Amino acid sequence: MRGYRLPIPTLNECIQKRYRDKGYEVVFATYPDKDIKNVEVKEGEDKIIFTDVSFKEATGYYEDGSKKTLDEVQYPDNKFLLDQLGDVEHLVVGGFHAADCVKRVADYAYENGIDTLVDLEMTDFLNGCFSKLEHFDFEYYNPANMREYIRYGIKKSESKEDAEESLKQIKECFSPAYHLFDTNYIPTETAEEMLTKEYEEAVVNEKFN
């Protein structure tokens, strides 16, 4: 298991090595009333686009801290965002949250014929993936490794029956844009191998203690 590392430097390094260095145009989407902070934006190289709604309209809370109902939350218009990109040969989507805004944009793009991939390691999964996956690669995202990481978490914490149901729900939640079950990708390590390694390490530590 890796040691802890602050997520923003990891994110910036992955954006650089996985995408800028490989010829991708990096585009940051933000609200018109919010500046981009912490993430490194390359002036003159990267592009910034804006949503059609403000953060105040999109957030789940009112200014007094009270929670909005789901109907009161205004999501950005996906077409409005993608139209700002122009012609897209291949779209990789990351951001916050993986199963909400990221999913909405990626699914819309995929359903409209754009070759789309969600890089889940560039979402709120980043910290867990970096610290747990020994084979975390700054230069390449493998969706099969993410699938096995999710399966590992499910198998570790749930009964066999519950794990099967959870995996079924994962398949239903994450569209083909996530490529989690795309057989073109081969995992570096399966969930079963992760669990076996963890068990063997625990046994060794117990002997020495």
GROMACS .gro file of C-alpha atoms in nm:
model
  209
    1MET     CA    1   0.000   0.000   0.000
    2ARG     CA    2   0.127   0.346  -0.087
    3GLY     CA    3   0.174   0.619   0.168
    4TYR     CA    4  -0.053   0.922   0.178
    5ARG     CA    5  -0.002   1.200  -0.074
    6LEU     CA    6  -0.202   1.521  -0.109
    7PRO     CA    7  -0.461   1.472  -0.386
    8ILE     CA    8  -0.409   1.797  -0.580
    9PRO     CA    9  -0.040   1.736  -0.671
   10THR     CA   10  -0.137   1.381  -0.775
   11LEU     CA   11  -0.423   1.515  -0.986
   12ASN     CA   12  -0.204   1.777  -1.152
   13GLU     CA   13   0.066   1.522  -1.233
   14CYS     CA   14  -0.186   1.279  -1.384
   15ILE     CA   15  -0.347   1.550  -1.598
   16GLN     CA   16  -0.004   1.641  -1.730
   17LYS     CA   17   0.129   1.291  -1.798
   18ARG     CA   18  -0.191   1.118  -1.906
   19TYR     CA   19  -0.334   1.393  -2.120
   20ARG     CA   20  -0.132   1.708  -2.198
   21ASP     CA   21   0.183   1.510  -2.277
   22LYS     CA   22  -0.019   1.285  -2.508
   23GLY     CA   23  -0.166   1.566  -2.714
   24TYR     CA   24  -0.503   1.613  -2.545
   25GLU     CA   25  -0.646   1.961  -2.506
   26VAL     CA   26  -0.725   2.002  -2.136
   27VAL     CA   27  -1.053   2.182  -2.070
   28PHE     CA   28  -1.175   2.293  -1.728
   29ALA     CA   29  -1.548   2.349  -1.676
   30THR     CA   30  -1.654   2.573  -1.390
   31TYR     CA   31  -1.940   2.795  -1.276
   32PRO     CA   32  -1.945   3.159  -1.389
   33ASP     CA   33  -1.932   3.269  -1.026
   34LYS     CA   34  -1.647   3.035  -0.925
   35ASP     CA   35  -1.274   3.061  -0.995
   36ILE     CA   36  -1.062   2.752  -1.057
   37LYS     CA   37  -0.834   2.700  -0.759
   38ASN     CA   38  -0.553   2.457  -0.675
   39VAL     CA   39  -0.568   2.264  -1.004
   40GLU     CA   40  -0.294   2.380  -1.239
   41VAL     CA   41  -0.424   2.558  -1.548
   42LYS     CA   42  -0.166   2.610  -1.825
   43GLU     CA   43  -0.223   2.960  -1.959
   44GLY     CA   44  -0.229   2.971  -2.337
   45GLU     CA   45  -0.256   2.592  -2.356
   46ASP     CA   46  -0.564   2.487  -2.158
   47LYS     CA   47  -0.920   2.604  -2.208
   48ILE     CA   48  -1.181   2.715  -1.954
   49ILE     CA   49  -1.552   2.683  -2.026
   50PHE     CA   50  -1.848   2.787  -1.813
   51THR     CA   51  -2.181   2.638  -1.717
   52ASP     CA   52  -2.513   2.808  -1.789
   53VAL     CA   53  -2.605   2.811  -1.417
   54SER     CA   54  -2.428   2.964  -1.120
   55PHE     CA   55  -2.281   2.771  -0.828
   56LYS     CA   56  -2.547   2.932  -0.611
   57GLU     CA   57  -2.815   2.775  -0.832
   58ALA     CA   58  -2.641   2.439  -0.859
   59THR     CA   59  -2.536   2.381  -0.497
   60GLY     CA   60  -2.748   2.160  -0.276
   61TYR     CA   61  -2.765   2.417   0.002
   62TYR     CA   62  -2.905   2.764   0.054
   63GLU     CA   63  -2.686   3.043   0.187
   64ASP     CA   64  -2.829   2.995   0.537
   65GLY     CA   65  -2.706   2.633   0.534
   66SER     CA   66  -3.044   2.470   0.487
   67LYS     CA   67  -3.064   2.187   0.236
   68LYS     CA   68  -3.244   2.217  -0.095
   69THR     CA   69  -3.479   1.953  -0.227
   70LEU     CA   70  -3.358   1.764  -0.533
   71ASP     CA   71  -3.604   1.958  -0.751
   72GLU     CA   72  -3.452   2.286  -0.633
   73VAL     CA   73  -3.099   2.194  -0.746
   74GLN     CA   74  -3.027   2.323  -1.097
   75TYR     CA   75  -2.786   2.115  -1.304
   76PRO     CA   76  -2.585   2.265  -1.591
   77ASP     CA   77  -2.708   2.199  -1.942
   78ASN     CA   78  -2.485   1.929  -2.092
   79LYS     CA   79  -2.534   2.044  -2.450
   80PHE     CA   80  -2.436   2.398  -2.352
   81LEU     CA   81  -2.109   2.264  -2.209
   82LEU     CA   82  -2.021   2.032  -2.495
   83ASP     CA   83  -2.104   2.289  -2.762
   84GLN     CA   84  -1.819   2.499  -2.621
   85LEU     CA   85  -1.574   2.220  -2.704
   86GLY     CA   86  -1.634   2.221  -3.077
   87ASP     CA   87  -1.550   1.903  -3.269
   88VAL     CA   88  -1.430   1.626  -3.036
   89GLU     CA   89  -1.245   1.316  -3.153
   90HIS     CA   90  -1.218   1.153  -2.810
   91LEU     CA   91  -1.348   1.287  -2.479
   92VAL     CA   92  -1.212   1.195  -2.137
   93VAL     CA   93  -1.418   1.319  -1.843
   94GLY     CA   94  -1.309   1.364  -1.481
   95GLY     CA   95  -1.426   1.583  -1.195
   96PHE     CA   96  -1.647   1.587  -0.890
   97HIS     CA   97  -1.865   1.382  -0.836
   98ALA     CA   98  -1.810   1.063  -1.035
   99ALA     CA   99  -2.169   0.945  -1.007
  100ASP     CA  100  -2.336   1.284  -1.048
  101CYS     CA  101  -2.210   1.573  -1.264
  102VAL     CA  102  -1.937   1.363  -1.426
  103LYS     CA  103  -2.188   1.092  -1.508
  104ARG     CA  104  -2.439   1.337  -1.654
  105VAL     CA  105  -2.187   1.494  -1.891
  106ALA     CA  106  -2.022   1.165  -1.991
  107ASP     CA  107  -2.350   0.984  -2.053
  108TYR     CA  108  -2.482   1.273  -2.261
  109ALA     CA  109  -2.165   1.278  -2.471
  110TYR     CA  110  -2.167   0.901  -2.517
  111GLU     CA  111  -2.536   0.893  -2.610
  112ASN     CA  112  -2.470   1.162  -2.871
  113GLY     CA  113  -2.206   0.959  -3.048
  114ILE     CA  114  -1.888   1.099  -2.891
  115ASP     CA  115  -1.614   0.846  -2.813
  116THR     CA  116  -1.615   0.895  -2.434
  117LEU     CA  117  -1.419   0.763  -2.138
  118VAL     CA  118  -1.461   0.854  -1.772
  119ASP     CA  119  -1.125   0.853  -1.592
  120LEU     CA  120  -1.251   0.756  -1.246
  121GLU     CA  121  -0.907   0.812  -1.098
  122MET     CA  122  -0.952   1.178  -1.187
  123THR     CA  123  -1.268   1.202  -0.974
  124ASP     CA  124  -1.350   1.174  -0.604
  125PHE     CA  125  -1.206   0.818  -0.623
  126LEU     CA  126  -0.854   0.960  -0.660
  127ASN     CA  127  -0.735   0.945  -0.299
  128GLY     CA  128  -0.849   0.588  -0.239
  129CYS     CA  129  -0.706   0.464  -0.568
  130PHE     CA  130  -0.366   0.623  -0.518
  131SER     CA  131  -0.322   0.496  -0.162
  132LYS     CA  132  -0.456   0.145  -0.223
  133LEU     CA  133  -0.348   0.049  -0.575
  134GLU     CA  134   0.023  -0.032  -0.584
  135HIS     CA  135   0.004  -0.023  -0.963
  136PHE     CA  136  -0.149   0.327  -0.981
  137ASP     CA  137  -0.002   0.472  -1.299
  138PHE     CA  138   0.048   0.846  -1.342
  139GLU     CA  139   0.072   0.804  -1.719
  140TYR     CA  140  -0.216   0.567  -1.798
  141TYR     CA  141  -0.570   0.497  -1.678
  142ASN     CA  142  -0.692   0.138  -1.694
  143PRO     CA  143  -1.068   0.107  -1.629
  144ALA     CA  144  -1.027  -0.263  -1.552
  145ASN     CA  145  -0.812  -0.176  -1.249
  146MET     CA  146  -1.086   0.055  -1.124
  147ARG     CA  147  -1.344  -0.220  -1.169
  148GLU     CA  148  -1.132  -0.458  -0.961
  149TYR     CA  149  -1.076  -0.190  -0.697
  150ILE     CA  150  -1.454  -0.148  -0.667
  151ARG     CA  151  -1.502  -0.527  -0.657
  152TYR     CA  152  -1.234  -0.551  -0.388
  153GLY     CA  153  -1.421  -0.303  -0.167
  154ILE     CA  154  -1.751  -0.483  -0.220
  155LYS     CA  155  -1.614  -0.834  -0.159
  156LYS     CA  156  -1.425  -0.721   0.150
  157SER     CA  157  -1.723  -0.562   0.324
  158GLU     CA  158  -2.025  -0.762   0.209
  159SER     CA  159  -2.155  -1.119   0.204
  160LYS     CA  160  -2.138  -1.312  -0.123
  161GLU     CA  161  -2.508  -1.251  -0.193
  162ASP     CA  162  -2.489  -0.880  -0.111
  163ALA     CA  163  -2.171  -0.845  -0.316
  164GLU     CA  164  -2.340  -0.991  -0.623
  165GLU     CA  165  -2.632  -0.750  -0.583
  166SER     CA  166  -2.396  -0.454  -0.536
  167LEU     CA  167  -2.201  -0.546  -0.848
  168LYS     CA  168  -2.528  -0.567  -1.041
  169GLN     CA  169  -2.614  -0.215  -0.922
  170ILE     CA  170  -2.269  -0.091  -1.028
  171LYS     CA  171  -2.327  -0.227  -1.379
  172GLU     CA  172  -2.663  -0.051  -1.394
  173CYS     CA  173  -2.529   0.280  -1.258
  174PHE     CA  174  -2.216   0.317  -1.469
  175SER     CA  175  -2.283   0.343  -1.842
  176PRO     CA  176  -2.053   0.214  -2.120
  177ALA     CA  177  -1.879   0.554  -2.106
  178TYR     CA  178  -1.700   0.428  -1.794
  179HIS     CA  179  -1.565   0.118  -1.974
  180LEU     CA  180  -1.557  -0.069  -1.641
  181PHE     CA  181  -1.671  -0.393  -1.801
  182ASP     CA  182  -1.498  -0.339  -2.135
  183THR     CA  183  -1.310  -0.663  -2.212
  184ASN     CA  184  -1.052  -0.470  -2.412
  185TYR     CA  185  -0.896  -0.370  -2.078
  186ILE     CA  186  -0.711  -0.627  -1.866
  187PRO     CA  187  -0.660  -0.564  -1.491
  188THR     CA  188  -0.313  -0.560  -1.344
  189GLU     CA  189  -0.452  -0.734  -1.037
  190THR     CA  190  -0.794  -0.885  -0.965
  191ALA     CA  191  -1.004  -0.822  -0.654
  192GLU     CA  192  -0.940  -1.180  -0.546
  193GLU     CA  193  -0.564  -1.131  -0.577
  194MET     CA  194  -0.586  -0.809  -0.373
  195LEU     CA  195  -0.775  -0.987  -0.096
  196THR     CA  196  -0.534  -1.281  -0.097
  197LYS     CA  197  -0.233  -1.050  -0.075
  198GLU     CA  198  -0.396  -0.855   0.208
  199TYR     CA  199  -0.468  -1.176   0.399
  200GLU     CA  200  -0.113  -1.306   0.353
  201GLU     CA  201   0.035  -0.973   0.471
  202ALA     CA  202  -0.191  -0.980   0.777
  203VAL     CA  203  -0.077  -1.336   0.861
  204VAL     CA  204   0.289  -1.237   0.830
  205ASN     CA  205   0.240  -0.931   1.051
  206GLU     CA  206   0.058  -1.143   1.309
  207LYS     CA  207   0.351  -1.388   1.323
  208PHE     CA  208   0.602  -1.111   1.379
  209ASN     CA  209   0.386  -0.943   1.642
   0.00000   0.00000   0.00000
